[in-house]
Short mmCIF file of C-alpha atoms and ligand atoms in Angstrom, two decimals:
data_model
loop_
_atom_site.label_atom_id
_atom_site.label_comp_id
_atom_site.label_asym_id
_atom_site.label_seq_id
_atom_site.Cartn_x
_atom_site.Cartn_y
_atom_site.Cartn_z
CA MET R 1 38.75 -131.38 45.62
CA ILE R 2 38.95 -134.70 43.85
CA GLU R 3 35.66 -136.05 42.60
CA PRO R 4 35.15 -139.79 42.96
CA VAL R 5 34.99 -141.60 39.62
CA ILE R 6 31.74 -143.23 38.71
CA LYS R 7 32.31 -144.94 35.43
CA ASP R 8 29.76 -146.66 33.29
CA LEU R 9 30.93 -150.21 32.83
CA CYS R 10 28.17 -151.53 30.60
CA GLU R 11 30.54 -153.47 28.37
CA HIS R 12 31.92 -155.35 31.33
CA GLU R 13 29.15 -155.75 33.83
CA VAL R 14 31.02 -158.39 35.74
CA ILE R 15 34.28 -157.02 37.03
CA ASP R 16 37.04 -159.47 37.76
CA GLU R 17 37.23 -158.67 41.46
CA ALA R 18 40.55 -160.43 41.95
CA PHE R 19 42.11 -158.38 39.16
CA LEU R 20 40.71 -155.16 40.62
CA ALA R 21 41.89 -156.01 44.14
CA ASP R 22 45.39 -156.84 42.88
CA VAL R 23 45.57 -153.61 40.88
CA VAL R 24 44.40 -151.50 43.83
CA GLN R 25 46.86 -153.23 46.13
CA GLY R 26 49.74 -152.90 43.67
CA LEU R 27 49.13 -149.21 43.04
CA SER R 28 48.70 -148.48 46.77
CA GLY R 29 52.19 -149.73 47.62
CA TRP R 30 55.55 -148.11 47.15
CA PRO R 31 57.17 -148.73 44.80
CA LYS R 32 54.06 -149.36 42.70
CA THR R 33 53.71 -152.83 41.21
CA LEU R 34 51.28 -154.86 39.10
CA PRO R 35 51.34 -158.69 38.99
CA CYS R 36 52.78 -159.99 35.71
CA LYS R 37 50.21 -162.79 35.45
CA TYR R 38 47.72 -160.17 34.22
CA PHE R 39 49.72 -159.74 31.02
CA TYR R 40 48.11 -162.86 29.65
CA ASP R 41 44.62 -162.17 28.41
CA GLN R 42 43.91 -163.24 24.81
CA ARG R 43 45.72 -160.25 23.36
CA GLY R 44 48.60 -160.52 25.84
CA SER R 45 49.06 -164.21 25.06
CA GLU R 46 49.18 -163.34 21.36
CA LEU R 47 51.68 -160.57 21.99
CA PHE R 48 53.83 -162.98 23.95
CA GLU R 49 53.79 -165.35 20.99
CA GLN R 50 55.00 -162.45 18.84
CA ILE R 51 57.79 -161.71 21.34
CA CYS R 52 58.97 -165.29 20.90
CA ASP R 53 59.56 -164.52 17.23
CA VAL R 54 61.56 -161.30 17.60
CA ASP R 55 65.29 -161.56 16.93
CA GLU R 56 66.42 -160.22 20.28
CA TYR R 57 64.26 -162.58 22.35
CA TYR R 58 66.47 -165.68 22.24
CA LEU R 59 64.80 -167.64 25.08
CA THR R 60 62.02 -169.48 23.25
CA ARG R 61 64.07 -170.12 20.14
CA THR R 62 66.98 -171.50 22.16
CA GLU R 63 64.73 -173.74 24.24
CA MET R 64 62.97 -175.01 21.12
CA GLY R 65 66.36 -175.75 19.61
CA MET R 66 67.35 -178.06 22.46
CA ILE R 67 64.06 -179.63 23.48
CA ASP R 68 64.06 -182.53 21.00
CA TYR R 69 67.48 -183.57 22.18
CA VAL R 70 66.43 -183.26 25.82
CA ALA R 71 63.18 -185.18 25.18
CA ARG R 72 64.99 -188.07 23.48
CA GLU R 73 67.59 -188.33 26.19
CA MET R 74 64.88 -188.31 28.83
CA ALA R 75 62.94 -191.00 27.02
CA GLN R 76 66.02 -193.24 27.23
CA ARG R 77 66.57 -192.59 30.91
CA LEU R 78 62.92 -192.42 32.01
CA PRO R 79 60.89 -194.63 29.66
CA HIS R 80 58.14 -195.13 32.28
CA ILE R 81 56.77 -191.60 32.80
CA GLY R 82 52.98 -191.88 33.12
CA GLN R 83 51.73 -188.32 33.11
CA ILE R 84 52.99 -184.90 32.14
CA VAL R 85 51.75 -181.80 33.98
CA GLU R 86 52.54 -178.45 32.44
CA PHE R 87 52.44 -175.25 34.48
CA GLY R 88 51.40 -172.30 32.29
CA CYS R 89 51.23 -174.11 28.97
CA GLY R 90 50.32 -171.25 26.58
CA ASN R 91 50.02 -172.73 23.10
CA CYS R 92 51.19 -176.23 24.22
CA GLU R 93 53.76 -176.27 21.42
CA LYS R 94 56.73 -177.35 23.52
CA VAL R 95 55.03 -180.23 25.27
CA GLN R 96 54.33 -181.84 21.90
CA ARG R 97 58.04 -182.48 21.57
CA LEU R 98 57.98 -184.30 24.88
CA LEU R 99 54.84 -186.24 24.01
CA ASP R 100 56.35 -187.33 20.68
CA ALA R 101 59.38 -188.75 22.50
CA HIS R 102 57.28 -190.37 25.28
CA PRO R 103 54.49 -192.33 23.55
CA GLN R 104 53.75 -194.30 26.75
CA VAL R 105 52.47 -191.19 28.55
CA ASP R 106 48.74 -191.67 29.29
CA GLY R 107 47.76 -188.27 30.55
CA PHE R 108 48.53 -184.62 30.05
CA VAL R 109 47.36 -181.97 32.50
CA ALA R 110 47.52 -178.40 31.16
CA ILE R 111 47.33 -175.54 33.65
CA ASP R 112 46.98 -171.94 32.41
CA VAL R 113 45.34 -168.68 33.48
CA SER R 114 44.11 -167.73 30.01
CA GLU R 115 40.90 -169.75 29.57
CA THR R 116 40.11 -169.22 25.89
CA PHE R 117 43.72 -169.68 24.93
CA LEU R 118 44.01 -172.84 27.03
CA LEU R 119 40.85 -174.47 25.69
CA GLU R 120 41.87 -173.79 22.11
CA SER R 121 45.36 -175.26 22.69
CA VAL R 122 43.94 -178.31 24.42
CA LYS R 123 41.48 -178.92 21.60
CA ASN R 124 44.30 -178.96 19.06
CA LEU R 125 46.34 -181.25 21.26
CA SER R 126 43.56 -183.81 21.72
CA GLN R 127 43.13 -183.99 17.96
CA ARG R 128 46.82 -184.66 17.52
CA TYR R 129 47.05 -187.27 20.30
CA PRO R 130 43.68 -189.09 20.33
CA ALA R 131 44.81 -191.74 22.83
CA LEU R 132 45.94 -189.17 25.39
CA THR R 133 43.72 -188.07 28.27
CA VAL R 134 44.03 -184.29 28.26
CA THR R 135 42.84 -182.37 31.32
CA PRO R 136 42.72 -178.56 31.09
CA VAL R 137 42.87 -176.69 34.38
CA VAL R 138 42.08 -172.97 34.25
CA GLY R 139 43.94 -171.40 37.12
CA ASP R 140 47.02 -169.96 38.66
CA PHE R 141 49.84 -172.51 38.64
CA MET R 142 50.93 -171.24 42.05
CA GLU R 143 47.87 -172.92 43.58
CA ALA R 144 47.99 -176.65 44.36
CA GLN R 145 45.89 -178.65 41.87
CA PRO R 146 44.47 -182.17 42.31
CA LEU R 147 45.67 -184.48 39.52
CA PRO R 148 44.04 -187.45 37.75
CA ASP R 149 45.50 -190.94 38.40
CA THR R 150 48.22 -192.34 36.19
CA ALA R 151 50.22 -195.54 35.63
CA GLY R 152 53.78 -194.29 36.03
CA PRO R 153 55.60 -191.47 37.79
CA ARG R 154 54.54 -187.92 37.01
CA MET R 155 56.67 -185.37 35.29
CA GLY R 156 56.10 -181.67 35.70
CA PHE R 157 57.06 -179.45 32.80
CA PHE R 158 57.82 -175.80 33.36
CA PRO R 159 59.47 -174.41 30.23
CA GLY R 160 60.21 -170.91 28.99
CA SER R 161 62.01 -169.72 32.10
CA THR R 162 58.68 -168.74 33.59
CA ILE R 163 60.17 -169.65 36.96
CA GLY R 164 62.28 -166.52 36.47
CA ASN R 165 59.17 -164.44 37.11
CA LEU R 166 59.22 -165.49 40.74
CA GLU R 167 61.29 -163.97 43.53
CA ALA R 168 63.59 -166.55 45.14
CA LYS R 169 61.26 -167.24 48.08
CA ASP R 170 58.23 -167.67 45.80
CA ALA R 171 60.20 -169.86 43.40
CA ARG R 172 61.21 -172.03 46.33
CA ARG R 173 57.60 -172.24 47.52
CA PHE R 174 56.42 -173.04 44.01
CA LEU R 175 58.97 -175.85 43.62
CA TYR R 176 57.97 -177.22 47.00
CA ARG R 177 54.28 -177.25 46.05
CA VAL R 178 55.02 -178.88 42.71
CA GLY R 179 56.92 -181.56 44.61
CA ARG R 180 53.97 -182.11 46.92
CA THR R 181 51.56 -182.19 43.97
CA LEU R 182 53.60 -184.64 41.86
CA GLY R 183 54.66 -186.77 44.79
CA GLU R 184 57.95 -188.26 45.96
CA GLY R 185 59.98 -189.65 43.05
CA GLY R 186 58.22 -187.29 40.64
CA TYR R 187 60.26 -185.44 38.06
CA LEU R 188 60.37 -181.87 36.91
CA LEU R 189 61.83 -180.59 33.68
CA VAL R 190 62.33 -176.86 33.96
CA GLY R 191 63.71 -174.31 31.51
CA VAL R 192 65.82 -171.60 33.13
CA ASP R 193 67.39 -168.59 31.45
CA THR R 194 71.05 -168.14 32.34
CA LEU R 195 72.89 -165.11 33.66
CA LYS R 196 74.79 -163.51 30.79
CA ASP R 197 76.04 -160.21 29.34
CA ARG R 198 73.55 -157.58 30.45
CA ARG R 199 73.42 -156.01 26.98
CA ILE R 200 72.05 -159.23 25.53
CA LEU R 201 69.55 -159.43 28.39
CA LEU R 202 68.40 -155.83 28.06
CA ARG R 203 67.88 -156.11 24.31
CA ALA R 204 65.74 -159.21 24.80
CA TYR R 205 63.33 -157.16 26.93
CA ASP R 206 63.37 -153.99 24.83
CA ASP R 207 63.24 -155.14 21.23
CA ALA R 208 63.60 -152.72 18.34
CA SER R 209 60.20 -153.58 16.87
CA GLY R 210 58.44 -152.58 20.11
CA VAL R 211 56.46 -155.77 20.68
CA THR R 212 57.64 -156.05 24.29
CA ARG R 213 56.57 -152.45 24.81
CA GLU R 214 53.07 -153.34 23.55
CA PHE R 215 53.05 -156.38 25.82
CA ASN R 216 53.93 -154.28 28.86
CA LEU R 217 51.37 -151.58 28.00
CA ASN R 218 48.70 -154.25 27.47
CA LEU R 219 48.41 -154.41 31.25
CA LEU R 220 47.24 -150.79 31.34
CA ARG R 221 44.91 -151.43 28.41
CA ARG R 222 43.33 -154.32 30.29
CA MET R 223 42.79 -152.05 33.29
CA GLN R 224 41.00 -149.56 31.06
CA GLN R 225 38.85 -152.14 29.35
CA GLU R 226 38.08 -154.52 32.18
CA LEU R 227 38.19 -152.30 35.25
CA GLY R 228 37.15 -148.98 33.70
CA ALA R 229 40.46 -147.45 34.77
CA GLU R 230 41.02 -143.87 33.68
CA LEU R 231 44.52 -143.40 32.35
CA THR R 232 46.23 -142.32 29.15
CA LEU R 233 48.40 -144.99 27.54
CA GLU R 234 50.54 -142.37 25.78
CA GLN R 235 51.65 -141.08 29.18
CA PHE R 236 53.58 -144.25 29.95
CA ALA R 237 56.86 -145.56 28.58
CA HIS R 238 58.15 -149.12 28.52
CA GLU R 239 61.38 -149.64 30.43
CA ALA R 240 63.66 -152.67 30.89
CA ARG R 241 66.32 -152.59 33.62
CA PHE R 242 68.93 -155.00 34.83
CA ASN R 243 69.04 -155.38 38.59
CA GLU R 244 72.56 -156.58 39.35
CA THR R 245 72.08 -157.48 43.02
CA LYS R 246 68.98 -159.53 42.36
CA SER R 247 70.30 -160.96 39.09
CA ARG R 248 67.16 -160.11 37.17
CA ILE R 249 65.65 -158.10 34.34
CA GLU R 250 62.84 -155.85 35.51
CA MET R 251 60.11 -154.38 33.36
CA HIS R 252 58.58 -151.11 34.40
CA LEU R 253 55.99 -148.67 33.11
CA ARG R 254 57.45 -145.21 33.57
CA SER R 255 55.14 -142.27 34.04
CA LEU R 256 56.00 -139.54 31.52
CA CYS R 257 54.38 -136.80 33.57
CA ASP R 258 52.82 -136.01 36.91
CA GLN R 259 49.45 -137.75 36.75
CA PHE R 260 46.71 -139.81 38.38
CA ILE R 261 45.28 -143.21 37.55
CA ALA R 262 41.65 -143.55 38.60
CA VAL R 263 40.49 -147.09 39.27
CA GLY R 264 38.16 -148.83 41.70
CA GLY R 265 36.86 -145.51 43.01
CA LYS R 266 40.37 -144.43 44.01
CA TYR R 267 43.00 -142.09 42.64
CA PHE R 268 46.63 -143.10 42.47
CA HIS R 269 49.21 -140.40 42.01
CA LEU R 270 52.32 -140.92 39.90
CA SER R 271 55.04 -138.32 39.75
CA LYS R 272 56.98 -137.82 36.54
CA ASP R 273 59.46 -140.69 36.09
CA GLU R 274 57.91 -142.79 38.85
CA THR R 275 57.52 -146.36 37.65
CA ILE R 276 55.11 -149.23 38.06
CA HIS R 277 57.13 -152.42 38.33
CA THR R 278 55.37 -155.04 36.21
CA GLU R 279 57.70 -158.02 35.86
CA ASN R 280 60.86 -159.73 37.07
CA SER R 281 62.84 -162.23 35.02
CA HIS R 282 65.48 -163.79 37.22
CA LYS R 283 68.60 -165.19 35.57
CA TYR R 284 70.40 -168.14 37.17
CA THR R 285 73.78 -169.79 36.94
CA VAL R 286 73.49 -173.60 37.00
CA GLU R 287 74.72 -173.77 40.59
CA ARG R 288 72.40 -171.06 41.84
CA PHE R 289 69.41 -172.83 40.38
CA GLN R 290 70.45 -176.22 41.73
CA ASP R 291 70.82 -174.69 45.20
CA LEU R 292 67.37 -173.17 44.97
CA ALA R 293 65.85 -176.49 43.87
CA ALA R 294 67.64 -178.37 46.64
CA SER R 295 66.25 -175.95 49.22
CA ALA R 296 62.75 -177.07 48.14
CA GLY R 297 63.50 -180.83 48.23
CA TRP R 298 64.51 -181.37 44.59
CA GLN R 299 67.68 -183.20 43.51
CA SER R 300 69.38 -182.33 40.24
CA ARG R 301 69.48 -185.35 37.89
CA ARG R 302 70.76 -183.71 34.71
CA VAL R 303 71.41 -180.25 33.26
CA TRP R 304 71.51 -179.38 29.56
CA LEU R 305 73.12 -176.15 28.38
CA ALA R 306 72.57 -174.48 25.01
CA GLU R 307 75.46 -173.19 22.92
CA ASP R 308 77.40 -170.39 24.66
CA ASP R 309 75.46 -171.25 27.84
CA MET R 310 72.60 -169.11 26.54
CA TYR R 311 69.92 -171.21 28.24
CA SER R 312 69.60 -174.19 30.59
CA MET R 313 67.19 -177.06 31.13
CA HIS R 314 67.23 -178.87 34.45
CA LEU R 315 65.86 -182.33 35.18
CA LEU R 316 65.02 -182.58 38.87
CA GLN R 317 63.59 -185.35 41.03
CA TYR R 318 61.56 -184.75 44.16
CA GLU R 319 63.04 -186.32 47.25
CA GLY R 320 61.17 -184.31 49.84
CA GLY R 321 62.70 -184.02 53.26
CA VAL R 322 62.12 -180.27 53.34
CA ARG R 323 59.33 -178.84 55.44
CA MET R 324 57.58 -175.63 54.56
CA THR R 325 54.32 -174.17 55.77
CA ASP R 326 51.74 -173.89 52.98
C1 AVJ N 1 57.25 -165.97 29.77
C2 AVJ N 1 57.98 -165.15 31.85
C3 AVJ N 1 59.47 -166.36 30.48
O1 AVJ N 1 60.26 -163.34 31.51
O2 AVJ N 1 61.17 -163.75 29.59
C4 AVJ N 1 58.94 -161.79 27.72
C5 AVJ N 1 57.87 -163.04 29.71
N1 AVJ N 1 58.39 -160.63 29.43
N2 AVJ N 1 59.27 -160.51 27.49
C6 AVJ N 1 60.20 -163.71 30.33
C7 AVJ N 1 58.40 -161.86 28.97
C8 AVJ N 1 58.92 -159.82 28.51
C9 AVJ N 1 58.86 -164.16 29.77
N3 AVJ N 1 58.38 -165.38 30.46
#
């Protein structure tokens, strides 16, 4: 007989119902999954910043190394951009490079799920650019957001290869919605990690110092702290895999024994070595990404590649002409 769990949640009287519902849904399916957006509470956002500094994680470093060049070239070609909209802006460090190269920009809209992190970043940014109208939007960047008015065309900014988190059909839907949000003629600058030697990819998601492991396990810690989940962190291992057919790195939490997770009044069984799939990071060749963008109504205007094709940045323009149901 399994007793139902009644846990005292005095520290967190208000449960994030959406989080709980997503966890219950993810653990009820097979294979088990958890949405990667829940990595990013305060601690998770800090851990991600640490990941960006580890040797093996080349993505952020490589993008940072090319962004000034990209920003300057864009300023020459598109001197009239009125507003920049960033999807999932984290610490807003990258957009500063764009803002420095585009002094005519009158507004910056920052969308992020981590409220405290976002508000802190936005505060710093407003101090640095006093003439800029900065609008923070706490929310999921997959949802359509109304935008303030602006003088020139809008430019979306989606750095860090975050688009890699999305399955092809969701990435296509996201691009389509961004197009609808920014309007016809709007631009999008997007950072996309490239397909490369799988050993380099695997190392980037399983670093020797174990920061990525902590980041992955932080999801379980959040479930304990915020949802009163009963589980033992030590009974899970971090695992990075390369999925050849889907051209992506997958992160999993592997159960080290036969066990149950109790959450939301339910028990979820995990056999030894069963995994919870927590994240996808799709890797694209230039052509594959351009095809995906085109299928959502976006034309490729320019592509920049880092040394050894380690990373790509695509400038797209929304032409529309594609119909999708919202
Ligand atoms: C922020 C989604 C781009 O997929 O590379 C880093 C997140 N996960 N290490 C990525 C991540 C594990 C990262 N993105």
